[in-house]
Each structure stands twice: as C-alpha cells, then as structure tokens.
Coordinates of C-alpha atoms in Angstrom, one line a residue:
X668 CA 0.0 0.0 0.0
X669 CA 3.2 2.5 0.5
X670 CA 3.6 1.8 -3.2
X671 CA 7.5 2.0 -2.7
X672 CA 9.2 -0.8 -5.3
X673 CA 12.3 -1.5 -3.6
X674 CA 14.2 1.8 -3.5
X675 CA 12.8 3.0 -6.8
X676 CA 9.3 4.8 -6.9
X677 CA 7.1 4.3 -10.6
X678 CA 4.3 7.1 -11.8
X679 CA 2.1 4.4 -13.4
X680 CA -0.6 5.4 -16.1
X681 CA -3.1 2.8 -17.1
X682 CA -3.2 3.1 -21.2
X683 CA -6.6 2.1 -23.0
X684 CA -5.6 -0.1 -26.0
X685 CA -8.0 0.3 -28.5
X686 CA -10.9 -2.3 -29.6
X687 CA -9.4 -2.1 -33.0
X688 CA -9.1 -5.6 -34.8
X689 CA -5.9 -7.2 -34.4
X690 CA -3.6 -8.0 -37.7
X691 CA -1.5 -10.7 -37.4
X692 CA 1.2 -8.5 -38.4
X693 CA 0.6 -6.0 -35.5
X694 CA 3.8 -6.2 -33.6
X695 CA 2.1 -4.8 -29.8
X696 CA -0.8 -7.5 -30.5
X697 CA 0.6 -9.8 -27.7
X698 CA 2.8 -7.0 -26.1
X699 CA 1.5 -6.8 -22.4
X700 CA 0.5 -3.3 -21.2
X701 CA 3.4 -1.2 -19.5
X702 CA 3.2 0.7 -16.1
X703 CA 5.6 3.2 -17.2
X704 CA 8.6 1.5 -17.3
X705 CA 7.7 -1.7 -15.5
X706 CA 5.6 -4.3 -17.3
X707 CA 2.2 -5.3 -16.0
X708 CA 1.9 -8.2 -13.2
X709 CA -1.3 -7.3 -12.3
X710 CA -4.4 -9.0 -14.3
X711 CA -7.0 -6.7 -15.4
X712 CA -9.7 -7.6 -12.9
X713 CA -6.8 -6.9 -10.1
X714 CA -6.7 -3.8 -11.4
X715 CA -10.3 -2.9 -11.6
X716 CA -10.5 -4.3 -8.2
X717 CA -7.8 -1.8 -6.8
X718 CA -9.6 0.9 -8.9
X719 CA -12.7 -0.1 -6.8
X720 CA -11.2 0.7 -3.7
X721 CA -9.9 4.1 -4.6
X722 CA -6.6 2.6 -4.9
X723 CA -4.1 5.3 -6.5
X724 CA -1.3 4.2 -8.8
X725 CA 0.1 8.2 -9.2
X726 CA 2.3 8.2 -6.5
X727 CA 4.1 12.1 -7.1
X728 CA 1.3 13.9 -7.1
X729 CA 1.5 17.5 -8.2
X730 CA 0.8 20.8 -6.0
X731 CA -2.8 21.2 -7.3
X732 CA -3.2 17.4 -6.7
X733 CA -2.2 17.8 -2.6
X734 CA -4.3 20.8 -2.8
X735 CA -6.8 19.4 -4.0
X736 CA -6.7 16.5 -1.3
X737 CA -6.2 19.7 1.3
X738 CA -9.7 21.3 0.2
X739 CA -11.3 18.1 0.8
X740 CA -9.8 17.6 4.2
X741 CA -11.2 20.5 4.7
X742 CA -14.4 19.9 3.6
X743 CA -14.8 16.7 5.7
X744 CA -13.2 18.1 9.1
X745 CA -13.2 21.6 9.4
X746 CA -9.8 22.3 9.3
X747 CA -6.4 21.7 8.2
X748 CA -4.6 20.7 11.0
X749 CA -3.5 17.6 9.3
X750 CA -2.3 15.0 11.9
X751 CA 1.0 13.1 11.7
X752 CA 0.7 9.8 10.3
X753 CA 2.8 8.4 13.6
X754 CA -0.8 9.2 15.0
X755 CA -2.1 6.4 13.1
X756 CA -5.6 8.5 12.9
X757 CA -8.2 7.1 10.7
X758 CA -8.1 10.5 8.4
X759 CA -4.5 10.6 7.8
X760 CA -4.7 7.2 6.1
X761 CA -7.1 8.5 3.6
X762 CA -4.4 10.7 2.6
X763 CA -0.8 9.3 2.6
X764 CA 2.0 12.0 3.1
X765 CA -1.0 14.7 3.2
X766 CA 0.9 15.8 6.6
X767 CA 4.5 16.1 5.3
X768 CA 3.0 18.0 2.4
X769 CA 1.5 20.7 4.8
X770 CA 4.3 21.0 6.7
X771 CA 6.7 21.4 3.6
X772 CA 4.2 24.5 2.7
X773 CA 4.8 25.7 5.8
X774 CA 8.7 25.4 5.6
X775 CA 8.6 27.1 2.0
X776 CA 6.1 30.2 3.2
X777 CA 8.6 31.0 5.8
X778 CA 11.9 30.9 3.3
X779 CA 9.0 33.2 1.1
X780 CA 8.4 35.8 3.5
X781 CA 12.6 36.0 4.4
X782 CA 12.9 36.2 0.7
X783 CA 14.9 32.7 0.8
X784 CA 14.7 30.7 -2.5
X785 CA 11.3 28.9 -2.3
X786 CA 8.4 27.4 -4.3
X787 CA 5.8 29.3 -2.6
X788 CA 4.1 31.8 -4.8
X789 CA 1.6 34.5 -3.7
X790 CA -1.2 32.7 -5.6
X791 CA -0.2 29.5 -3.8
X792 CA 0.0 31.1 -0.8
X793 CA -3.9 32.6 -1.4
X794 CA -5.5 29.5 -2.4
X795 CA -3.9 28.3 1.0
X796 CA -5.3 31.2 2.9
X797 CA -8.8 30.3 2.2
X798 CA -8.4 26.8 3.3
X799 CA -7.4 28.4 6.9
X800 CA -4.2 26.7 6.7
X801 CA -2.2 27.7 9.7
X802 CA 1.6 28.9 9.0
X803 CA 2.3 29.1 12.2
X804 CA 0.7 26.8 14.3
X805 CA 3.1 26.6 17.3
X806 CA 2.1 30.5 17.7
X807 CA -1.4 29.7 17.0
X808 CA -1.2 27.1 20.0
X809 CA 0.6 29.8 22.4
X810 CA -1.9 32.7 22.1
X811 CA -4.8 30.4 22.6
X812 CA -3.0 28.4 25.4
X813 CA -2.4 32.6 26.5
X814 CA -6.0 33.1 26.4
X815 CA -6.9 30.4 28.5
X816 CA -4.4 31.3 30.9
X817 CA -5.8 34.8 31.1
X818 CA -9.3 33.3 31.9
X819 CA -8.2 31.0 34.5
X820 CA -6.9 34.3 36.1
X821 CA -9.5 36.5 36.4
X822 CA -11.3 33.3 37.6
X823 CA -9.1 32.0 40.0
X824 CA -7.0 35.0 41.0
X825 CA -3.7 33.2 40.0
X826 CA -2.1 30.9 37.9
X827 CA -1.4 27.8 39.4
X828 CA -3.3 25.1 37.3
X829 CA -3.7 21.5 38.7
X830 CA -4.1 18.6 36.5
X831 CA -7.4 18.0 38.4
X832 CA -9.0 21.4 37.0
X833 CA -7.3 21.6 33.3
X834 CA -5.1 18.4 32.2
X835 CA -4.1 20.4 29.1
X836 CA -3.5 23.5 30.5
X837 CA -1.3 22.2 33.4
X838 CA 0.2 20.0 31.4
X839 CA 1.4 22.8 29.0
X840 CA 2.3 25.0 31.8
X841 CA 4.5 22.2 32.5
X842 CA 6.5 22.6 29.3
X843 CA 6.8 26.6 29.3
X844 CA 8.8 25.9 33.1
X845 CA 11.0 23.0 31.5
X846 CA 11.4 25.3 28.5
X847 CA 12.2 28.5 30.9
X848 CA 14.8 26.2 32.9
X849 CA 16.3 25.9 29.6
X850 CA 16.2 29.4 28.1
X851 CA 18.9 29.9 31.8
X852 CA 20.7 27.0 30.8
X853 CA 24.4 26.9 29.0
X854 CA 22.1 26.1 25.6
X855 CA 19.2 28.7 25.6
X856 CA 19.0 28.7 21.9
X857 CA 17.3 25.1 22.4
X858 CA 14.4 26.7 24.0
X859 CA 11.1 27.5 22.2
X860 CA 10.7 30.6 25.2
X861 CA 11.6 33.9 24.4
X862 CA 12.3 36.9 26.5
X863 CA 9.1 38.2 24.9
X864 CA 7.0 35.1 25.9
X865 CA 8.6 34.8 29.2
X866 CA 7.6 38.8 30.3
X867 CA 4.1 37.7 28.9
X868 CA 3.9 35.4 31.4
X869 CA 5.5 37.4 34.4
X870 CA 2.8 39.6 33.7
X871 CA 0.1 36.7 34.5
X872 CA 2.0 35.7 37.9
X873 CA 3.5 32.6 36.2
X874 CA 5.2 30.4 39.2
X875 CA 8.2 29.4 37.7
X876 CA 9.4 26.9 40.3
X877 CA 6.2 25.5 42.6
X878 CA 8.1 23.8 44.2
X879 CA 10.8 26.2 45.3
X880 CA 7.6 28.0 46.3
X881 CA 5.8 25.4 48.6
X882 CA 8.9 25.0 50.0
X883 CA 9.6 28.5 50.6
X884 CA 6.2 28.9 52.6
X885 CA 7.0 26.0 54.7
X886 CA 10.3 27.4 55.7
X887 CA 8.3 30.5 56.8
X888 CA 5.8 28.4 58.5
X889 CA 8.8 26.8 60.5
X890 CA 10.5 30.4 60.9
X891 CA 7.3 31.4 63.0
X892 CA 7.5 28.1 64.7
X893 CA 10.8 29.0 65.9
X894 CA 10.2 32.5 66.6
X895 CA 7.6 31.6 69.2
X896 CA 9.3 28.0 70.7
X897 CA 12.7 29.3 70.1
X898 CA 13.8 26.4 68.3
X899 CA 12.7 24.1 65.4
X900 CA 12.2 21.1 66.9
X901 CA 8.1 20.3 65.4
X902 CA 6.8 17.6 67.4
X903 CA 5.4 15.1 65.6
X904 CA 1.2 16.2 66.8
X905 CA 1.7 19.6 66.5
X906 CA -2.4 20.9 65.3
X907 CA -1.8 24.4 64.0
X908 CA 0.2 23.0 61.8
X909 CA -0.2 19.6 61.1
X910 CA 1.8 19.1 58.2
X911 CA 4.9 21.1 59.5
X912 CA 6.3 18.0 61.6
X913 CA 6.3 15.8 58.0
X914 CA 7.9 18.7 55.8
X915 CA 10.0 18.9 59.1
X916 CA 11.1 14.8 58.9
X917 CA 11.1 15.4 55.0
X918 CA 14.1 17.6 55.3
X919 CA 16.3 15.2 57.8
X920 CA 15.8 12.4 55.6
X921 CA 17.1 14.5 52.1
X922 CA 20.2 16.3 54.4
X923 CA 20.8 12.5 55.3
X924 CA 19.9 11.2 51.7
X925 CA 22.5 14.4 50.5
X926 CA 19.8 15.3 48.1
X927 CA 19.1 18.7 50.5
X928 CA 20.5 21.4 48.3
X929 CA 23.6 23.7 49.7
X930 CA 21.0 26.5 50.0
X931 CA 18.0 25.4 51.8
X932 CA 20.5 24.0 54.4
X933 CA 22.3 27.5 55.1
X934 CA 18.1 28.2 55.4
X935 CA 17.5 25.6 58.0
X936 CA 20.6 26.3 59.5
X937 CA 19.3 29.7 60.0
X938 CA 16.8 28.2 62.2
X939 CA 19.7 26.0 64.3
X940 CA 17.6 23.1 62.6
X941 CA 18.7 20.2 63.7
X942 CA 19.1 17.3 60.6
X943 CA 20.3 14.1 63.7
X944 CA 17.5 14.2 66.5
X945 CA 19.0 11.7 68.3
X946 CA 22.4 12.5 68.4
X947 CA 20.9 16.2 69.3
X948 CA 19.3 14.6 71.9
X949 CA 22.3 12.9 73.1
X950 CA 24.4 15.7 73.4
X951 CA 21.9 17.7 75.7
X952 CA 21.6 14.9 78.1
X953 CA 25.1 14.5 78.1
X954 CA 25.3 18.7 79.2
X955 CA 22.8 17.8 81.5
X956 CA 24.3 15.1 83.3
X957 CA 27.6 16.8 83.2
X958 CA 26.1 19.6 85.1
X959 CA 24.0 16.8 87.8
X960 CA 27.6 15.5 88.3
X961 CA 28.9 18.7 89.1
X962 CA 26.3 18.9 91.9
X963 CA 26.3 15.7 93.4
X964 CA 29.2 14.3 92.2
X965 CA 28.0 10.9 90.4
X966 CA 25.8 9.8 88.0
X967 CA 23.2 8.0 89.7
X968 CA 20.0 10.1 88.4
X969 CA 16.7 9.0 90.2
X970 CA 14.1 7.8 88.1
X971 CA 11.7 10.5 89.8
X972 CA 14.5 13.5 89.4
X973 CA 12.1 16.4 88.5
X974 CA 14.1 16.9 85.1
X975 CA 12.3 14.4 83.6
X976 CA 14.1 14.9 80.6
X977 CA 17.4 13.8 82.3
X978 CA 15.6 11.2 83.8
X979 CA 14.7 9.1 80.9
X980 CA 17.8 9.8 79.5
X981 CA 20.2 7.9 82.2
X982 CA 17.4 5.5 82.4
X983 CA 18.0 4.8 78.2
X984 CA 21.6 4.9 78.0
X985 CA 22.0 2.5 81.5
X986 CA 19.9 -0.1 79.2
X987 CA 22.1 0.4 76.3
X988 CA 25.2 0.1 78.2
X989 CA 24.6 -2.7 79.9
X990 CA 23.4 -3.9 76.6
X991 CA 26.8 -3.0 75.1
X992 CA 28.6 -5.1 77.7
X993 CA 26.5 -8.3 77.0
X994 CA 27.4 -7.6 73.2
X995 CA 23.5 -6.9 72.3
X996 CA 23.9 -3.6 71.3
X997 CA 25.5 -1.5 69.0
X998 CA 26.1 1.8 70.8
X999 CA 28.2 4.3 69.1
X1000 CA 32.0 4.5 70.3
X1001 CA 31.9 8.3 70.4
X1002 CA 28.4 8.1 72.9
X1003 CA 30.2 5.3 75.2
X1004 CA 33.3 7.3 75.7
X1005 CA 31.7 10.5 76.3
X1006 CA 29.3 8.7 79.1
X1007 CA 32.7 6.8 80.2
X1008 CA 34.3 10.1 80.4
X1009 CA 32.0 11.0 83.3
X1010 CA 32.4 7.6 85.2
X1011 CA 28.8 6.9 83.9
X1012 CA 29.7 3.0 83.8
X1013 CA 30.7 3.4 87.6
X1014 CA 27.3 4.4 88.5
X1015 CA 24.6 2.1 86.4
X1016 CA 23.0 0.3 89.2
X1017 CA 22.5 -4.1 89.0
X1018 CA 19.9 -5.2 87.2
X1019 CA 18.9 -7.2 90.3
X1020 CA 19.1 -4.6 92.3
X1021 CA 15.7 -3.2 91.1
X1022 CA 12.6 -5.3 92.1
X1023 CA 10.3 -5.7 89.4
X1024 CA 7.9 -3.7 91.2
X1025 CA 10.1 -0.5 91.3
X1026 CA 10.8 -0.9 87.7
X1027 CA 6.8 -1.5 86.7
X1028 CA 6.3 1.7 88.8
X1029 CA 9.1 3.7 87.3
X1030 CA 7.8 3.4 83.7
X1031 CA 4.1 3.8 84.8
X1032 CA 5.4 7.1 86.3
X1033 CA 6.9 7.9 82.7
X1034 CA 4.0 6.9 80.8
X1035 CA 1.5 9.1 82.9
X1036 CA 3.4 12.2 82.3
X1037 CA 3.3 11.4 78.5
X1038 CA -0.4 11.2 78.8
X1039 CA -0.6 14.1 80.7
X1040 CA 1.2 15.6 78.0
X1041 CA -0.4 14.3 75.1
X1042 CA -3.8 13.5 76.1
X1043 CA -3.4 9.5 74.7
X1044 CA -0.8 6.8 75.4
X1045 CA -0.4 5.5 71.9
X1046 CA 3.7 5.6 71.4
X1047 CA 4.9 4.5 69.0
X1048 CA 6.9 1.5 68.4
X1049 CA 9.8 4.0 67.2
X1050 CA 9.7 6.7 70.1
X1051 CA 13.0 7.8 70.0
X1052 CA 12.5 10.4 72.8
X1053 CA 11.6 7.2 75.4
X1054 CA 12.4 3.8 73.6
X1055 CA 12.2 1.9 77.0
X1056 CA 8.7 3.6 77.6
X1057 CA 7.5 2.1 73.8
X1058 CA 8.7 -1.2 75.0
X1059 CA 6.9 -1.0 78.7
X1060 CA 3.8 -0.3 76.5
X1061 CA 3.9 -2.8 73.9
X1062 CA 4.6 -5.6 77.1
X1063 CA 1.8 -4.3 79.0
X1064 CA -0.9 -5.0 75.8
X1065 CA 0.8 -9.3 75.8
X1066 CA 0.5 -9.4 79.4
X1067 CA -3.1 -8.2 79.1
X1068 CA -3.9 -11.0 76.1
X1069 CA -2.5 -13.5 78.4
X1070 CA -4.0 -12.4 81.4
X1071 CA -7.7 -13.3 79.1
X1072 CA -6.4 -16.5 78.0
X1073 CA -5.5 -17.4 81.7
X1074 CA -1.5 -17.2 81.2
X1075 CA -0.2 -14.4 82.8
X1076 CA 0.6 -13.4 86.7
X1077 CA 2.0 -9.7 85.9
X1078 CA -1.2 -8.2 84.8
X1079 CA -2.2 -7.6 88.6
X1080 CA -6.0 -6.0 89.7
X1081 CA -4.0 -3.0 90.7
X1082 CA -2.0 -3.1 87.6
X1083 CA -4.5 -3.0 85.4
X1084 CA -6.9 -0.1 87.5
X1085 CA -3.7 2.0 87.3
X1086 CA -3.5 1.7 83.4
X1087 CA -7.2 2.0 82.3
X1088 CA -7.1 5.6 85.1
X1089 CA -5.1 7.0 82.5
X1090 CA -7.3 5.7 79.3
X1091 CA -4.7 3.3 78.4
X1092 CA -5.5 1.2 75.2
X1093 CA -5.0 -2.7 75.3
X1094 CA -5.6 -2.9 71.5
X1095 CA -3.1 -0.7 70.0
X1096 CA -5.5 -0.7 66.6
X1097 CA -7.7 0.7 68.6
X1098 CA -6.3 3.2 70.1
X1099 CA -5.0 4.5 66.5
X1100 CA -8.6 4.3 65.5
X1101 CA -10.3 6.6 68.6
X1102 CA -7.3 8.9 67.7
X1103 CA -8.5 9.4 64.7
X1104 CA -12.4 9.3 65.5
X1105 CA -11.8 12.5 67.6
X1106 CA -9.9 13.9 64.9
X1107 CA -13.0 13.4 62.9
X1108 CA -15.2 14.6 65.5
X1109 CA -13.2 18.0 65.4
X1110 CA -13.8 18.2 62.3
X1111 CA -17.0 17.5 62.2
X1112 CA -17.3 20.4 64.8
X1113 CA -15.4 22.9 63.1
X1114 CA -17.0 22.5 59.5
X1115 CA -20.5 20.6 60.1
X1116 CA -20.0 17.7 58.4
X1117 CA -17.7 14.8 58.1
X1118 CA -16.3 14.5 54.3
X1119 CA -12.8 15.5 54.9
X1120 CA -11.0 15.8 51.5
X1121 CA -8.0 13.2 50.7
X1122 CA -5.7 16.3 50.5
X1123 CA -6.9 18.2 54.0
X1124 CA -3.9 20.0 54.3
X1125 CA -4.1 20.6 58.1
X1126 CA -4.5 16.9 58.8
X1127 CA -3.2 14.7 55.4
X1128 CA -3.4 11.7 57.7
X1129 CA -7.2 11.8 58.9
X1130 CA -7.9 12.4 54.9
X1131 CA -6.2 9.2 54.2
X1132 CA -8.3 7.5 57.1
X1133 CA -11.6 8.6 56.0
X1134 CA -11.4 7.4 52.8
X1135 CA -9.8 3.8 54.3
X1136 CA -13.5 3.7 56.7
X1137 CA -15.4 4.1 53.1
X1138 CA -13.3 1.4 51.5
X1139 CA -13.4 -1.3 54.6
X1140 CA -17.2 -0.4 55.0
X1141 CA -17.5 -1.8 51.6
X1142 CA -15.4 -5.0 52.4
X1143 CA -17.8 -5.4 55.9
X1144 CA -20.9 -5.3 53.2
X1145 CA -19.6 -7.9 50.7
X1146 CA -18.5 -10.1 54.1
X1147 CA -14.9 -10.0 53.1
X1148 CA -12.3 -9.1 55.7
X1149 CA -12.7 -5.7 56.7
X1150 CA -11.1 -3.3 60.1
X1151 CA -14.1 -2.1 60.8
X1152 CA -16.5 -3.3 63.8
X1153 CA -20.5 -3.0 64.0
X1154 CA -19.3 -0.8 67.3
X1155 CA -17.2 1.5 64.8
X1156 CA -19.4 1.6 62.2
X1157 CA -22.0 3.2 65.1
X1158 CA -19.6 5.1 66.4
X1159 CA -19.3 6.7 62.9
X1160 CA -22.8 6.9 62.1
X1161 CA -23.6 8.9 65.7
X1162 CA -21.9 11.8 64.0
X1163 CA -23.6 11.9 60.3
X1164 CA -20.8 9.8 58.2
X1165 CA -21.4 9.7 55.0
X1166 CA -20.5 5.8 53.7
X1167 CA -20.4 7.5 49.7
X1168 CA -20.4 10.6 48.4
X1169 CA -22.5 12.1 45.8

C-alpha cells in the first residue's frame, strides 16, 4: 500500500488499447501493457478491483493534486490541521504523506516571507489562505493556550493550574517551566521561550518553580515556629500545623539522603535546625548530666528527678550500656566514651538490684506524664525520645492478652486499674482508630460535616483514614475481611458519616 518498489518509486498510467481488430502483423498484439517503465503483473480484474477501492497508482502527485486533497480535508473536518501519520488516525490514512505535504508548505512560506529561495508563490499562498491553513501553528497554539491562561486568572486570582482542573493546560504550563529552565541553561538557543514570551507570562504571575515555592512557605511556616518555641524542633502532633512536623522529617531524611541542596540548608541552618535528632538529643543529656555530676558528684540520676528529661535519658543509656557489655547492642563508640568520660559506667546500678515492682512503677510514672502531656498513650513503636517507655507499652498490651487466656501473673488487679485511670489502650489498633475518630469529630465540629477531602492539608493523615473507613465499609458489606466493627461503624454513624459521596 506505500507503493515503494524496492528503492525506486514508478508514476504508473493505465493506457486504453483500442478495440481495433488485431492483424497478425501487429507487432504490440501480444505485447503486455506497460506501467511506465515496469511491465504489468497485475491482471486486469486486479486492477479494476484496486480501482474499486480508490486505490491510487500516481504516487508524485503535483501541487494542485495535494491541494486538492487539502480542500477536501477541509471539507470533511473543518480544518487543516492535518495529523501526523505516527498518530495512526483514521483520516490521515485517507491521505498518505497529506501531513509532510503541509508541513513542507509551511517550511517554504517561511523561506518566502525572508525572501529565501522557495516554491511558494503569492497565488499559492492565497489559495492556501482560504483553506485556513495555519503557518504558524506553534504560535497559534501559544496565544490560545495565552488566552486560557488569562481566563483561569480573572477566575481564579492566580495561575497555578492543577491537572485535576485543566489536564491540558497544566500539562502545557509544565513545558513553558522546562522550556524556561532551559532558556537559563548553557544552551538557551534550544528553547522554544523567548524573553518576549517569558515577560508575557510574568505579567500573568506565572510560578516558575512551585516547588521552590511550597517550600519556601514552609520554611516561613517553621520560621514562626521557631520565633515563638525558640527552636525548630516540630513535634510530631503539633495541630496548628499539622503538616509542618512531616515537611520537618522530610528535610532530615534529604540532608541525610545528600539530596538537601547547599542552599535550603544555610536556610534551615538559620533556624539552628537540627538534621540528627537523636544524636541532638544525646548531646543535651550528656550537658545535662555533666552539670547533675557537678552537683552531686555521680551519675546516679533518680528515676523521679524532676528533670524528667534527664531522667529518661540515664534511664536509656543505662539499658544500652549494659546492653553494650553483653554484646546486644550497637552503641556508638563516640556516645560510650563520652558517658565513660563522666564515670557513667561506675554508677549504672544491677539489674537485680531493682525489684520488678520499682521498675513496673518507674515506667508507669513515665507513661502518665506522657499522657498528661499528650492526652493519649499510643507511642509508638519508634519513640526515640523514650524507647524503653514504647517497650513497657507494647509488654503491657501481651500481658493483658495473656491475662484473658489465663496465662499471665504480671497483669495484677492494681495493675491494670492503674492503666485504664489514664485511658490506656489494650488494642493498639484501637487506640490509633479513637485517635482518629476524635480527629474526625473536630472536624465534624469545626466544619458541620464529616467528608474530609484526601488532601486536608491541616490533617493529610485523617484524609487518608476517612477514605480507608469508606473502603473497609464496603469490604464489611460484601462479608470479606474488613477493620471495621458494628461498634465502629455506630460510632461513625452517631456523627452523620457519610458511607459515599454524591
């Protein structure tokens, strides 16, 4: 169907041989008809079946002839924006190299109108005009896109297009910041943007670099964080800002990663951000205990010291020592010499010499204060602040399942009163999913309702966790395994939760 032969390309012409009668003397009687210069191997009704199909044996066809196939284009579509044929579009194979032909008119009106040697003429170029054909149809596709832009302005106030309101136009605004990147590069020439285009632009509010931007505003979010707290330490729950304690994280993991670039650490920096929390952490207990030492002359910091801080911290690294000495842990060289360095080792009490009891108390005492604190006791498994705490909690909730199933002595009457006084949860799924339920309920309070979007920026997490109730109520209904519970799903329904939305 390309009608290529080889390498060499035929203009075929069928020729009508007359009905005349036939001598015997006639030379061409039994010649076979001729394609040009290639003799026939097609039969006649081969041909007249090709004919049918509008098969086409001219293969160079002439201007007027691609014109011609232009007007009915035209005719058909409303246009002439001609797709390629690497579009494989139903059109374009109605008219083979119709495409390359438009864009070679379009190549040949530019050398015109720079007075280049070219085959456009000024009646070729009129016959052309009244078929709409587009010279320029990169420009074409930049004032429209321009127009759009301007719209979505005055709508919106600005010019930040998501993919969720305008694929297209997003998508393009995409291109003019990759293009813009490029125009500042060693090789502007490559870019399509010109200083023109890229004023034009300025003019609308273009953001060249969002994300420079978002980050930007959450280093200002953090600068007013430290302005008030005096440091930059987010904790993790902090609710006038919810999302500041994972931009926060975010940062410690690319400064760790070394994908943090040289100039939003001098920012942070700024700040006295601190990119190792735990070795921060370290080095202020260490201060601290060299100044308890100073006082009293040992190490030997009482689980109920009122620096509570200081406290857990002796409490932690006397676990890891004596860890380090059994050879089941891997604490650092530099931490072990620096808590050597105070006779630290000298004063870490035996094991045995603490009753059980004492101990139990000790972290109870240290898990109440966090509640105080926080208003909940679910820590998490990686609590850096209090590791020894996360562990108390996590064997607390197995004594409890063994205490049920009859197996466990540890789980005392007065044990367990003392826990469930400060709301303690023995299901720790549970207690994640009544953290979030008053989340909701806050919500709920605040706005009226409970359809919290996937992107709540003051709370991404709860967003996520709504949306996981609407998919496991579905499981519950279909009787496949699902979290949620007839008492959650009442729960849920006491404040007006909507199980789809409309």
């Amino acid at each position: 169907y390309r009608r290529c032969v080889r390498n060499n390309y035929y203009q075929h012409e069928v020729l009508n041989r007359s009905n005349s009668k036939k001598t015997e003397n006639d030379k061409n009687a039994n010649t076979p008809l001729t394609f040009g210069r290639k003799l026939i191997s097609l039969s006649p009704w081969r041909i007249q079946m090709l004919y049918d199909v509008g098969f086409s044996f001219k293969i160079k066809l002439s201007w007027e002839d691609r014109y011609a196939q232009l007007a009915q284009y035209f005719i058909r579509y409303g246009h002439t924006r001609v797709p390629c044929s690497d579009n494989l579009r139903v059109e374009e194979e109605e008219f083979p190299g119709l495409y390359v032909w438009v864009q070679s008119q379009r190549m040949e009106y530019y050398r015109w109108i720079n007075n280049l040697p070219s085959s456009m003429t000024n009646e070729k170029f009129k016959l052309l005009d009244t078929l709409n054909l587009d010279m320029n149809p990169l420009e074409s596709i930049w004032e429209s896109k321009i127009m759009e832009l301007r719209s979505y302005r005055e709508e919106h106030g600005h010019v930040r297009v998501t993919k969720s309101q305008n694929m297209e136009l997003a998508t393009w605004l995409i291109v003019q910041r990759q293009q813009y990147r490029l125009f500042h590069s060693d090789t502007p020439w490559e870019s399509r943007l010109t200083q023109e285009r890229i004023d034009t632009l300025n003019e609308l509010g273009m953001d060249w670099d969002p994300l420079e931007r978002r980050w930007q505003t959450k280093w200002k979010s953090l600068k007013s964080f430290y302005n008030e707290n005096g440091h930059s330490n987010v904790p993790k729950e902090y609710p006038p800002n919810p999302s500041l304690s994972l931009w926060v994280q975010k940062q410690r993991r690319h400064y760790k990663d070394g994908t943090l670039s040289v100039d939003h650490e001098r920012q942070l920096k700024d700040l006295n951000f601190v990119f190792n929390v735990a070795q921060d952490n370290f080095e202020k207990g260490i201060i601290k205990l060299r100044d308890y030492k100073a006082i009293h002359g040992n190490c030997r910091v009482p689980s109920t010291y009122l620096d509570r801080e200081l406290a857990v911290f002796v409490i932690n690294q006397r676990r890891q020592y004596q860890k380090h000495l059994k050879g089941e842990s891997s604490m650092l060289k530099d931490r072990r010499l620096a808590l050597e360095e105070l006779g630290f080792h000298n004063d870490i009490p035996q094991v045995d010499s603490l009753s059980n009891l004492d101990r139990w108390e000790d972290n109870y005492n240290r898990l109440a204060d966090f509640h105080a604190k926080y208003g909940h006791c679910d820590i998490p498994k990686s609590y850096e602040d209090d590791e020894a705490l996360a562990t108390f909690v996590k064997v607390q909730r197995m004594d409890y399942k063994r205490l049920q199933s009859g197996q466990s002595q540890r789980m005392t009457p007065q044990r367990l009163e003392k826990l469930e006084s400060i709301d303690f949860s023995w299901n720790a799924n549970d207690a994640r999913w009544m953290k979030r339920y008053a989340e909701l309920k806050a919500y709920r309070q605040k706005y009226g309702n409970c359809d919290v979007p996937d992107r709540y920026k003051e709370n991404l997490q709860l967003g996520t966790w709504v949306r996981n109730q609407r998919v496991q109520y579905k499981k519950y209904q279909n009787d496949t395994k699902s979290t949620l519970t007839p008492q959650r799903i009442q729960f849920l329904e006491e404040i007006g939760f909507a199980w789809t939305l409309q």
